PDB file of C-alpha atoms and ligand atoms in Angstrom:
ATOM      1  CA  MET A   1     306.969  96.774 -16.034  1.00 51.00           C
ATOM      2  CA  SER A   2     303.965  96.359 -18.367  1.00 76.00           C
ATOM      3  CA  ASP A   3     303.986  97.771 -21.901  1.00 81.00           C
ATOM      4  CA  ASP A   4     300.944  99.892 -21.073  1.00 95.00           C
ATOM      5  CA  ILE A   5     302.725 101.605 -18.210  1.00 97.00           C
ATOM      6  CA  GLN A   6     305.787 102.163 -20.419  1.00 97.00           C
ATOM      7  CA  GLN A   7     303.661 103.717 -23.165  1.00 98.00           C
ATOM      8  CA  ALA A   8     301.638 105.852 -20.762  1.00 98.00           C
ATOM      9  CA  ALA A   9     304.826 107.134 -19.102  1.00 98.00           C
ATOM     10  CA  ALA A  10     306.248 107.952 -22.525  1.00 98.00           C
ATOM     11  CA  ALA A  11     303.034 109.826 -23.395  1.00 98.00           C
ATOM     12  CA  ILE A  12     303.393 111.926 -20.217  1.00 98.00           C
ATOM     13  CA  GLU A  13     307.040 112.618 -21.009  1.00 97.00           C
ATOM     14  CA  THR A  14     306.427 113.696 -24.609  1.00 97.00           C
ATOM     15  CA  ALA A  15     303.190 115.701 -24.211  1.00 98.00           C
ATOM     16  CA  ASP A  16     303.666 119.478 -24.193  1.00 98.00           C
ATOM     17  CA  THR A  17     300.821 120.133 -21.768  1.00 98.00           C
ATOM     18  CA  VAL A  18     299.602 117.618 -19.219  1.00 98.00           C
ATOM     19  CA  VAL A  19     296.593 118.314 -16.993  1.00 98.00           C
ATOM     20  CA  ALA A  20     295.361 116.061 -14.196  1.00 98.00           C
ATOM     21  CA  PHE A  21     291.724 115.994 -13.095  1.00 98.00           C
ATOM     22  CA  THR A  22     291.129 114.265  -9.775  1.00 98.00           C
ATOM     23  CA  GLY A  23     288.108 113.021  -7.873  1.00 97.00           C
ATOM     24  CA  ALA A  24     287.272 111.472  -4.539  1.00 96.00           C
ATOM     25  CA  GLY A  25     289.124 108.235  -5.470  1.00 96.00           C
ATOM     26  CA  VAL A  26     292.459 110.009  -5.095  1.00 98.00           C
ATOM     27  CA  SER A  27     291.763 110.461  -1.372  1.00 98.00           C
ATOM     28  CA  THR A  28     290.182 107.142  -0.338  1.00 96.00           C
ATOM     29  CA  ALA A  29     293.629 105.753   0.545  1.00 97.00           C
ATOM     30  CA  SER A  30     293.997 108.688   2.962  1.00 97.00           C
ATOM     31  CA  GLY A  31     290.879 107.426   4.741  1.00 95.00           C
ATOM     32  CA  ILE A  32     288.216 109.701   3.213  1.00 94.00           C
ATOM     33  CA  PRO A  33     285.306 107.748   1.717  1.00 92.00           C
ATOM     34  CA  ASP A  34     284.210 108.659  -1.821  1.00 91.00           C
ATOM     35  CA  PHE A  35     280.554 109.239  -2.713  1.00 85.00           C
ATOM     36  CA  ARG A  36     279.486 106.166  -4.587  1.00 80.00           C
ATOM     37  CA  SER A  37     281.605 103.167  -3.570  1.00 82.00           C
ATOM     38  CA  GLU A  38     280.455 100.704  -0.924  1.00 83.00           C
ATOM     39  CA  GLY A  39     280.633 102.442   2.456  1.00 82.00           C
ATOM     40  CA  GLY A  40     280.751 105.783   0.595  1.00 84.00           C
ATOM     41  CA  LEU A  41     279.319 109.008   1.953  1.00 83.00           C
ATOM     42  CA  TRP A  42     275.967 108.516   0.196  1.00 80.00           C
ATOM     43  CA  GLU A  43     275.372 105.392   2.269  1.00 84.00           C
ATOM     44  CA  GLN A  44     275.811 107.522   5.371  1.00 87.00           C
ATOM     45  CA  TYR A  45     274.148 110.815   4.441  1.00 89.00           C
ATOM     46  CA  ASP A  46     271.179 112.058   2.496  1.00 90.00           C
ATOM     47  CA  PRO A  47     272.541 114.501  -0.127  1.00 89.00           C
ATOM     48  CA  ALA A  48     269.582 116.786   0.705  1.00 92.00           C
ATOM     49  CA  GLU A  49     271.274 117.501   4.077  1.00 94.00           C
ATOM     50  CA  PHE A  50     273.977 119.410   2.196  1.00 94.00           C
ATOM     51  CA  HIS A  51     271.795 121.250  -0.283  1.00 96.00           C
ATOM     52  CA  TYR A  52     272.109 125.050  -0.449  1.00 98.00           C
ATOM     53  CA  GLN A  53     268.371 125.420   0.270  1.00 97.00           C
ATOM     54  CA  ARG A  54     268.812 123.407   3.472  1.00 97.00           C
ATOM     55  CA  PHE A  55     271.663 125.741   4.478  1.00 98.00           C
ATOM     56  CA  LYS A  56     269.439 128.798   3.847  1.00 97.00           C
ATOM     57  CA  ARG A  57     266.468 127.281   5.681  1.00 97.00           C
ATOM     58  CA  ASP A  58     268.269 125.878   8.690  1.00 97.00           C
ATOM     59  CA  PRO A  59     271.939 126.980   8.905  1.00 97.00           C
ATOM     60  CA  GLY A  60     272.325 125.657  12.470  1.00 97.00           C
ATOM     61  CA  GLY A  61     271.132 122.132  11.605  1.00 97.00           C
ATOM     62  CA  PHE A  62     273.169 122.232   8.402  1.00 97.00           C
ATOM     63  CA  TRP A  63     276.385 123.079  10.289  1.00 98.00           C
ATOM     64  CA  GLU A  64     275.808 120.348  12.903  1.00 96.00           C
ATOM     65  CA  LYS A  65     275.507 117.705  10.165  1.00 95.00           C
ATOM     66  CA  ARG A  66     278.358 119.196   8.173  1.00 95.00           C
ATOM     67  CA  LEU A  67     280.776 119.056  11.128  1.00 96.00           C
ATOM     68  CA  GLU A  68     279.741 115.451  11.762  1.00 94.00           C
ATOM     69  CA  MET A  69     280.607 114.606   8.136  1.00 93.00           C
ATOM     70  CA  TYR A  70     283.829 116.639   8.322  1.00 94.00           C
ATOM     71  CA  GLU A  71     285.076 114.337  11.105  1.00 92.00           C
ATOM     72  CA  GLN A  72     285.751 111.878   8.266  1.00 89.00           C
ATOM     73  CA  VAL A  73     287.369 114.431   5.960  1.00 93.00           C
ATOM     74  CA  PHE A  74     289.439 116.620   8.270  1.00 95.00           C
ATOM     75  CA  ALA A  75     290.394 114.177  11.043  1.00 93.00           C
ATOM     76  CA  ASP A  76     293.870 114.857  12.494  1.00 93.00           C
ATOM     77  CA  ASP A  77     295.324 111.634  11.114  1.00 95.00           C
ATOM     78  CA  ILE A  78     294.265 112.267   7.502  1.00 97.00           C
ATOM     79  CA  GLU A  79     297.246 113.063   5.304  1.00 98.00           C
ATOM     80  CA  PRO A  80     298.074 113.152   1.589  1.00 98.00           C
ATOM     81  CA  ASN A  81     298.863 109.702   0.146  1.00 98.00           C
ATOM     82  CA  GLU A  82     301.195 108.417  -2.598  1.00 98.00           C
ATOM     83  CA  ALA A  83     298.815 109.596  -5.328  1.00 98.00           C
ATOM     84  CA  HIS A  84     298.839 113.237  -4.121  1.00 98.00           C
ATOM     85  CA  GLU A  85     302.596 113.017  -3.610  1.00 98.00           C
ATOM     86  CA  THR A  86     303.235 111.588  -7.081  1.00 98.00           C
ATOM     87  CA  LEU A  87     301.337 114.476  -8.672  1.00 98.00           C
ATOM     88  CA  VAL A  88     303.651 116.872  -6.791  1.00 98.00           C
ATOM     89  CA  THR A  89     306.685 114.914  -8.046  1.00 98.00           C
ATOM     90  CA  LEU A  90     305.419 115.133 -11.637  1.00 98.00           C
ATOM     91  CA  GLU A  91     304.798 118.880 -11.295  1.00 98.00           C
ATOM     92  CA  GLN A  92     308.262 119.458  -9.849  1.00 98.00           C
ATOM     93  CA  ARG A  93     309.790 117.386 -12.634  1.00 97.00           C
ATOM     94  CA  GLY A  94     308.122 119.772 -15.093  1.00 98.00           C
ATOM     95  CA  VAL A  95     305.881 117.213 -16.820  1.00 98.00           C
ATOM     96  CA  LEU A  96     302.559 118.112 -15.151  1.00 98.00           C
ATOM     97  CA  ASP A  97     301.164 121.600 -15.725  1.00 98.00           C
ATOM     98  CA  THR A  98     297.930 121.815 -13.724  1.00 98.00           C
ATOM     99  CA  VAL A  99     295.863 119.785 -11.280  1.00 98.00           C
ATOM    100  CA  ILE A 100     292.103 120.356 -11.372  1.00 98.00           C
ATOM    101  CA  THR A 101     290.311 118.737  -8.455  1.00 98.00           C
ATOM    102  CA  GLN A 102     286.714 118.098  -7.484  1.00 97.00           C
ATOM    103  CA  ASN A 103     287.848 117.345  -3.947  1.00 97.00           C
ATOM    104  CA  ILE A 104     287.313 119.758  -1.088  1.00 97.00           C
ATOM    105  CA  ASP A 105     289.698 117.985   1.289  1.00 97.00           C
ATOM    106  CA  ASP A 106     292.748 120.262   0.788  1.00 98.00           C
ATOM    107  CA  LEU A 107     295.054 117.250   0.337  1.00 98.00           C
ATOM    108  CA  HIS A 108     296.596 118.369  -2.993  1.00 98.00           C
ATOM    109  CA  GLY A 109     297.517 121.707  -1.427  1.00 98.00           C
ATOM    110  CA  ALA A 110     298.809 119.994   1.712  1.00 98.00           C
ATOM    111  CA  ALA A 111     300.983 117.695  -0.429  1.00 98.00           C
ATOM    112  CA  GLY A 112     302.480 120.731  -2.185  1.00 98.00           C
ATOM    113  CA  THR A 113     300.787 120.974  -5.607  1.00 98.00           C
ATOM    114  CA  GLU A 114     301.344 124.576  -6.765  1.00 98.00           C
ATOM    115  CA  SER A 115     299.181 124.906  -9.869  1.00 98.00           C
ATOM    116  CA  LEU A 116     295.833 123.829  -8.439  1.00 98.00           C
ATOM    117  CA  LEU A 117     292.229 124.583  -9.423  1.00 98.00           C
ATOM    118  CA  GLU A 118     289.710 123.529  -6.759  1.00 98.00           C
ATOM    119  CA  ILE A 119     286.464 123.670  -8.728  1.00 97.00           C
ATOM    120  CA  HIS A 120     284.285 122.606  -5.767  1.00 97.00           C
ATOM    121  CA  GLY A 121     286.068 124.887  -3.299  1.00 98.00           C
ATOM    122  CA  ASN A 122     288.018 123.983  -0.171  1.00 98.00           C
ATOM    123  CA  GLY A 123     286.352 122.747   3.017  1.00 97.00           C
ATOM    124  CA  ARG A 124     289.134 124.087   5.229  1.00 97.00           C
ATOM    125  CA  ARG A 125     287.791 127.566   4.472  1.00 98.00           C
ATOM    126  CA  VAL A 126     284.535 129.255   5.424  1.00 98.00           C
ATOM    127  CA  VAL A 127     283.032 132.251   3.614  1.00 98.00           C
ATOM    128  CA  CYS A 128     280.590 134.970   4.688  1.00 98.00           C
ATOM    129  CA  GLU A 129     277.521 134.994   2.434  1.00 97.00           C
ATOM    130  CA  GLU A 130     277.158 138.778   2.881  1.00 98.00           C
ATOM    131  CA  CYS A 131     280.637 140.330   2.666  1.00 98.00           C
ATOM    132  CA  GLY A 132     282.668 137.448   1.197  1.00 97.00           C
ATOM    133  CA  LYS A 133     285.237 137.513   4.005  1.00 98.00           C
ATOM    134  CA  ARG A 134     286.973 134.155   4.401  1.00 97.00           C
ATOM    135  CA  SER A 135     287.937 132.481   7.646  1.00 96.00           C
ATOM    136  CA  THR A 136     289.166 129.052   8.661  1.00 97.00           C
ATOM    137  CA  LEU A 137     287.097 125.984   9.414  1.00 97.00           C
ATOM    138  CA  GLU A 138     289.139 125.580  12.593  1.00 97.00           C
ATOM    139  CA  ASP A 139     288.076 128.989  13.901  1.00 96.00           C
ATOM    140  CA  VAL A 140     284.412 128.423  13.039  1.00 96.00           C
ATOM    141  CA  THR A 141     284.434 124.901  14.529  1.00 97.00           C
ATOM    142  CA  ASP A 142     285.780 126.316  17.803  1.00 96.00           C
ATOM    143  CA  ARG A 143     283.015 128.909  17.859  1.00 96.00           C
ATOM    144  CA  ILE A 144     280.283 126.354  17.088  1.00 96.00           C
ATOM    145  CA  GLU A 145     281.617 124.094  19.838  1.00 95.00           C
ATOM    146  CA  ALA A 146     281.462 127.090  22.202  1.00 96.00           C
ATOM    147  CA  GLY A 147     277.732 127.382  21.373  1.00 96.00           C
ATOM    148  CA  GLU A 148     277.612 129.888  18.465  1.00 96.00           C
ATOM    149  CA  LEU A 149     275.090 128.185  16.216  1.00 97.00           C
ATOM    150  CA  PRO A 150     274.587 129.171  13.463  1.00 97.00           C
ATOM    151  CA  PRO A 151     277.987 130.866  13.191  1.00 98.00           C
ATOM    152  CA  ARG A 152     277.999 134.467  11.929  1.00 97.00           C
ATOM    153  CA  CYS A 153     280.627 136.684  10.314  1.00 97.00           C
ATOM    154  CA  GLN A 154     282.643 138.626  12.907  1.00 95.00           C
ATOM    155  CA  THR A 155     282.931 141.583  10.504  1.00 97.00           C
ATOM    156  CA  CYS A 156     279.372 142.060   9.193  1.00 98.00           C
ATOM    157  CA  GLY A 157     277.193 139.519  11.019  1.00 97.00           C
ATOM    158  CA  GLY A 158     276.288 137.677   7.784  1.00 97.00           C
ATOM    159  CA  PRO A 159     275.744 133.904   7.679  1.00 97.00           C
ATOM    160  CA  LEU A 160     278.888 131.770   7.355  1.00 98.00           C
ATOM    161  CA  LYS A 161     278.943 128.950   4.805  1.00 98.00           C
ATOM    162  CA  PRO A 162     281.605 126.331   4.029  1.00 98.00           C
ATOM    163  CA  ASP A 163     283.672 127.699   1.113  1.00 98.00           C
ATOM    164  CA  VAL A 164     282.592 124.795  -1.068  1.00 98.00           C
ATOM    165  CA  VAL A 165     280.036 124.377  -3.823  1.00 97.00           C
ATOM    166  CA  LEU A 166     276.913 122.922  -2.217  1.00 97.00           C
ATOM    167  CA  PHE A 167     274.256 121.060  -4.199  1.00 94.00           C
ATOM    168  CA  GLY A 168     272.068 123.689  -5.810  1.00 95.00           C
ATOM    169  CA  GLU A 169     274.946 126.182  -6.188  1.00 96.00           C
ATOM    170  CA  GLU A 170     276.810 127.202  -9.325  1.00 95.00           C
ATOM    171  CA  LEU A 171     280.453 126.271  -9.732  1.00 95.00           C
ATOM    172  CA  PRO A 172     282.801 129.285  -9.359  1.00 95.00           C
ATOM    173  CA  GLU A 173     282.871 130.849 -12.839  1.00 96.00           C
ATOM    174  CA  THR A 174     286.465 132.129 -12.854  1.00 97.00           C
ATOM    175  CA  THR A 175     287.901 128.824 -11.634  1.00 98.00           C
ATOM    176  CA  MET A 176     285.721 126.860 -14.087  1.00 97.00           C
ATOM    177  CA  GLN A 177     286.864 129.118 -16.921  1.00 98.00           C
ATOM    178  CA  GLN A 178     290.495 128.427 -15.987  1.00 98.00           C
ATOM    179  CA  ALA A 179     289.728 124.686 -15.777  1.00 98.00           C
ATOM    180  CA  ARG A 180     288.059 124.693 -19.214  1.00 98.00           C
ATOM    181  CA  THR A 181     291.038 126.534 -20.700  1.00 98.00           C
ATOM    182  CA  ALA A 182     293.431 124.023 -19.105  1.00 98.00           C
ATOM    183  CA  ALA A 183     291.351 121.122 -20.487  1.00 98.00           C
ATOM    184  CA  ARG A 184     291.365 122.694 -23.976  1.00 98.00           C
ATOM    185  CA  GLU A 185     295.112 123.282 -23.920  1.00 98.00           C
ATOM    186  CA  ALA A 186     296.002 119.801 -22.642  1.00 98.00           C
ATOM    187  CA  ASP A 187     297.697 117.350 -25.003  1.00 98.00           C
ATOM    188  CA  LEU A 188     297.276 114.683 -22.373  1.00 98.00           C
ATOM    189  CA  PHE A 189     294.457 114.757 -19.818  1.00 98.00           C
ATOM    190  CA  LEU A 190     294.804 112.457 -16.809  1.00 98.00           C
ATOM    191  CA  ALA A 191     291.479 111.533 -15.161  1.00 98.00           C
ATOM    192  CA  ILE A 192     292.347 110.104 -11.771  1.00 98.00           C
ATOM    193  CA  GLY A 193     290.055 108.550  -9.169  1.00 97.00           C
ATOM    194  CA  SER A 194     286.818 109.940 -10.524  1.00 96.00           C
ATOM    195  CA  SER A 195     283.664 108.253 -11.744  1.00 94.00           C
ATOM    196  CA  LEU A 196     283.471 111.191 -14.232  1.00 95.00           C
ATOM    197  CA  THR A 197     279.717 111.344 -13.698  1.00 92.00           C
ATOM    198  CA  VAL A 198     279.240 114.591 -11.760  1.00 88.00           C
ATOM    199  CA  GLU A 199     278.275 117.460 -14.053  1.00 89.00           C
ATOM    200  CA  PRO A 200     279.370 120.070 -14.903  1.00 85.00           C
ATOM    201  CA  ALA A 201     282.779 118.848 -13.724  1.00 85.00           C
ATOM    202  CA  ALA A 202     282.589 115.848 -16.085  1.00 91.00           C
ATOM    203  CA  SER A 203     282.415 118.297 -18.978  1.00 96.00           C
ATOM    204  CA  LEU A 204     286.183 118.791 -18.554  1.00 98.00           C
ATOM    205  CA  PRO A 205     287.296 115.391 -19.906  1.00 98.00           C
ATOM    206  CA  ARG A 206     284.719 115.889 -22.678  1.00 98.00           C
ATOM    207  CA  ILE A 207     286.234 119.270 -23.615  1.00 98.00           C
ATOM    208  CA  ALA A 208     289.735 117.773 -23.486  1.00 98.00           C
ATOM    209  CA  HIS A 209     288.741 114.836 -25.689  1.00 98.00           C
ATOM    210  CA  ARG A 210     286.858 116.985 -28.221  1.00 97.00           C
ATOM    211  CA  THR A 211     289.756 119.402 -28.568  1.00 97.00           C
ATOM    212  CA  GLY A 212     292.224 116.657 -29.377  1.00 97.00           C
ATOM    213  CA  SER A 213     293.703 115.678 -26.027  1.00 98.00           C
ATOM    214  CA  SER A 214     294.493 112.034 -25.297  1.00 98.00           C
ATOM    215  CA  LEU A 215     292.856 110.697 -22.138  1.00 98.00           C
ATOM    216  CA  LEU A 216     294.673 108.604 -19.555  1.00 98.00           C
ATOM    217  CA  ILE A 217     292.297 107.209 -16.914  1.00 98.00           C
ATOM    218  CA  VAL A 218     293.236 105.636 -13.601  1.00 98.00           C
ATOM    219  CA  ASN A 219     290.150 104.458 -11.710  1.00 97.00           C
ATOM    220  CA  LEU A 220     289.084 101.262  -9.979  1.00 97.00           C
ATOM    221  CA  GLU A 221     285.998 100.929 -12.154  1.00 96.00           C
ATOM    222  CA  ALA A 222     284.983 101.792 -15.705  1.00 96.00           C
ATOM    223  CA  THR A 223     283.904 105.355 -16.470  1.00 96.00           C
ATOM    224  CA  SER A 224     281.807 106.764 -19.293  1.00 92.00           C
ATOM    225  CA  PHE A 225     285.056 107.797 -21.029  1.00 96.00           C
ATOM    226  CA  SER A 226     286.603 104.306 -20.928  1.00 95.00           C
ATOM    227  CA  ASP A 227     285.909 103.591 -24.595  1.00 95.00           C
ATOM    228  CA  VAL A 228     287.627 106.754 -25.831  1.00 97.00           C
ATOM    229  CA  ALA A 229     290.638 106.697 -23.482  1.00 97.00           C
ATOM    230  CA  ALA A 230     294.093 106.257 -25.029  1.00 98.00           C
ATOM    231  CA  PHE A 231     295.201 104.585 -21.781  1.00 98.00           C
ATOM    232  CA  GLU A 232     293.036 103.114 -19.067  1.00 98.00           C
ATOM    233  CA  PHE A 233     294.206 101.523 -15.834  1.00 98.00           C
ATOM    234  CA  ARG A 234     291.403 100.012 -13.739  1.00 98.00           C
ATOM    235  CA  SER A 235     293.612 100.046 -10.697  1.00 98.00           C
ATOM    236  CA  ASP A 236     294.432 101.781  -7.433  1.00 98.00           C
ATOM    237  CA  VAL A 237     295.717 105.322  -7.924  1.00 98.00           C
ATOM    238  CA  THR A 238     298.247 104.870  -5.104  1.00 98.00           C
ATOM    239  CA  GLU A 239     299.873 102.025  -7.027  1.00 98.00           C
ATOM    240  CA  THR A 240     299.591 103.108 -10.656  1.00 98.00           C
ATOM    241  CA  LEU A 241     300.653 106.752 -10.260  1.00 98.00           C
ATOM    242  CA  PRO A 242     303.930 105.907  -8.446  1.00 98.00           C
ATOM    243  CA  GLU A 243     304.543 103.177 -11.032  1.00 98.00           C
ATOM    244  CA  LEU A 244     304.107 105.712 -13.844  1.00 98.00           C
ATOM    245  CA  ALA A 245     306.435 108.186 -12.121  1.00 98.00           C
ATOM    246  CA  ALA A 246     309.081 105.504 -11.502  1.00 98.00           C
ATOM    247  CA  THR A 247     308.885 104.449 -15.171  1.00 97.00           C
ATOM    248  CA  LEU A 248     309.248 108.076 -16.272  1.00 96.00           C
ATOM    249  CA  GLU A 249     312.493 108.298 -14.304  1.00 94.00           C
ATOM    250  CA  GLN A 250     313.914 105.434 -16.343  1.00 94.00           C
ATOM    251  CA  LEU A 251     312.972 106.757 -19.795  1.00 90.00           C
TER     252      LEU A 251
HETATM  253  P1  CNA B   1     282.811 109.473  -7.025  1.00 79.09           P
HETATM  254  O1  CNA B   1     281.707 109.599  -7.994  1.00 79.09           O
HETATM  255  O2  CNA B   1     282.545 109.001  -5.640  1.00 79.09           O
HETATM  256  O3  CNA B   1     283.897 108.524  -7.754  1.00 79.09           O
HETATM  257  C1  CNA B   1     285.069 108.129  -7.157  1.00 79.09           C
HETATM  258  C2  CNA B   1     285.686 107.060  -8.058  1.00 79.09           C
HETATM  259  O4  CNA B   1     286.967 106.728  -7.518  1.00 79.09           O
HETATM  260  C3  CNA B   1     284.879 105.770  -8.127  1.00 79.09           C
HETATM  261  O5  CNA B   1     284.648 105.442  -9.484  1.00 79.09           O
HETATM  262  C4  CNA B   1     285.777 104.715  -7.448  1.00 79.09           C
HETATM  263  O6  CNA B   1     285.732 103.472  -8.090  1.00 79.09           O
HETATM  264  C5  CNA B   1     287.139 105.333  -7.615  1.00 79.09           C
HETATM  265  N1  CNA B   1     288.111 104.989  -6.566  1.00 79.09           N
HETATM  266  C6  CNA B   1     287.930 104.953  -5.228  1.00 79.09           C
HETATM  267  N2  CNA B   1     289.095 104.677  -4.602  1.00 79.09           N
HETATM  268  C7  CNA B   1     290.030 104.513  -5.574  1.00 79.09           C
HETATM  269  C8  CNA B   1     291.407 104.217  -5.572  1.00 79.09           C
HETATM  270  N3  CNA B   1     292.099 104.030  -4.425  1.00 79.09           N
HETATM  271  N4  CNA B   1     292.066 104.123  -6.758  1.00 79.09           N
HETATM  272  C9  CNA B   1     291.387 104.298  -7.937  1.00 79.09           C
HETATM  273  N5  CNA B   1     290.084 104.605  -8.001  1.00 79.09           N
HETATM  274  C10 CNA B   1     289.399 104.727  -6.836  1.00 79.09           C
HETATM  275  O7  CNA B   1     283.591 110.829  -6.843  1.00 79.09           O
HETATM  276  P2  CNA B   1     283.938 111.916  -7.905  1.00 79.09           P
HETATM  277  O8  CNA B   1     285.084 112.628  -7.325  1.00 79.09           O
HETATM  278  O9  CNA B   1     284.012 111.408  -9.273  1.00 79.09           O
HETATM  279  O10 CNA B   1     282.602 112.803  -7.819  1.00 79.09           O
HETATM  280  C11 CNA B   1     282.700 114.073  -7.589  1.00 79.09           C
HETATM  281  C12 CNA B   1     282.122 114.510  -6.252  1.00 79.09           C
HETATM  282  C13 CNA B   1     282.612 113.738  -5.064  1.00 79.09           C
HETATM  283  C14 CNA B   1     282.607 115.883  -6.034  1.00 79.09           C
HETATM  284  O11 CNA B   1     281.486 116.682  -5.756  1.00 79.09           O
HETATM  285  C15 CNA B   1     283.517 115.842  -4.820  1.00 79.09           C
HETATM  286  O12 CNA B   1     283.510 117.099  -4.207  1.00 79.09           O
HETATM  287  C16 CNA B   1     282.906 114.783  -3.986  1.00 79.09           C
HETATM  288  N6  CNA B   1     283.680 114.162  -2.893  1.00 79.09           N
HETATM  289  C17 CNA B   1     284.871 114.675  -2.499  1.00 79.09           C
HETATM  290  C18 CNA B   1     285.571 114.050  -1.475  1.00 79.09           C
HETATM  291  C19 CNA B   1     286.895 114.626  -1.054  1.00 79.09           C
HETATM  292  O13 CNA B   1     287.069 115.840  -1.068  1.00 79.09           O
HETATM  293  N7  CNA B   1     287.846 113.772  -0.693  1.00 79.09           N
HETATM  294  C20 CNA B   1     285.055 112.920  -0.843  1.00 79.09           C
HETATM  295  C21 CNA B   1     283.803 112.424  -1.265  1.00 79.09           C
HETATM  296  C22 CNA B   1     283.126 113.066  -2.297  1.00 79.09           C
END
């Protein structure tokens, strides 16, 4: 076991408040491409297809493209991986307080993380733009496949939108407030599988760092916080997180 892993595990064990912030890299091992890596979603789609203005202008075309993209995110064989599972283990062991995720894939919830802030929403849900009623993606997919395009709210007839933050939309204020508070209160902030480039989400490691938290980064490539991190592992999250958890067990 390397010294770095030993020291990082000890830092997790001794910190009073540990917060994990995850990005698309936590789910690539489950088979969901991230945005920016080779073969990532931006090689397959034009981000403009998923802009809020596109949804407003052409909700039918938007939904067709969205369901095509969702085949890669919500396929039947996609399941949480060792990284999601390790975060559950750490929470159950009482050493991890909160998970903040940028992901919309529902995999932290499916793995069993209890204290979870989904700052970009959750793609398994759909929301009515008029009355705010939520329904499931499954239900709306069935209706679209039966020819209801664009899908409309069964209560008020309003337009239905994925319950996620589209480009051009604000992040949910209450959830972001909770995420900022968690970042401020963290003694140790784990940044896992994220390029840490997407604003305003990337403001969270900045808040954590400025308010005195140590940063522990696990990501395949360097991030803009690499030079200030107390610990940095340029490695696969599905290897390093279980290694950290196994080391913690032996402390
Ligand atoms: P990103 O900018 O695509 O960065 C992902 C990072 O993860 C990259 O730096 C990769 O090098 C790294 N990475 C990939 N696989 C691994 C791995 N196995 N182990 C370690 N590191 C790895 O994605 P971010 O999450 O930083 O950007 C935020 C965007 C991406 C948010 O808007 C998300 O909603 C959005 N997104 C979410 C999903 C999802 O829900 N699974 C998928 C694709 C994009």
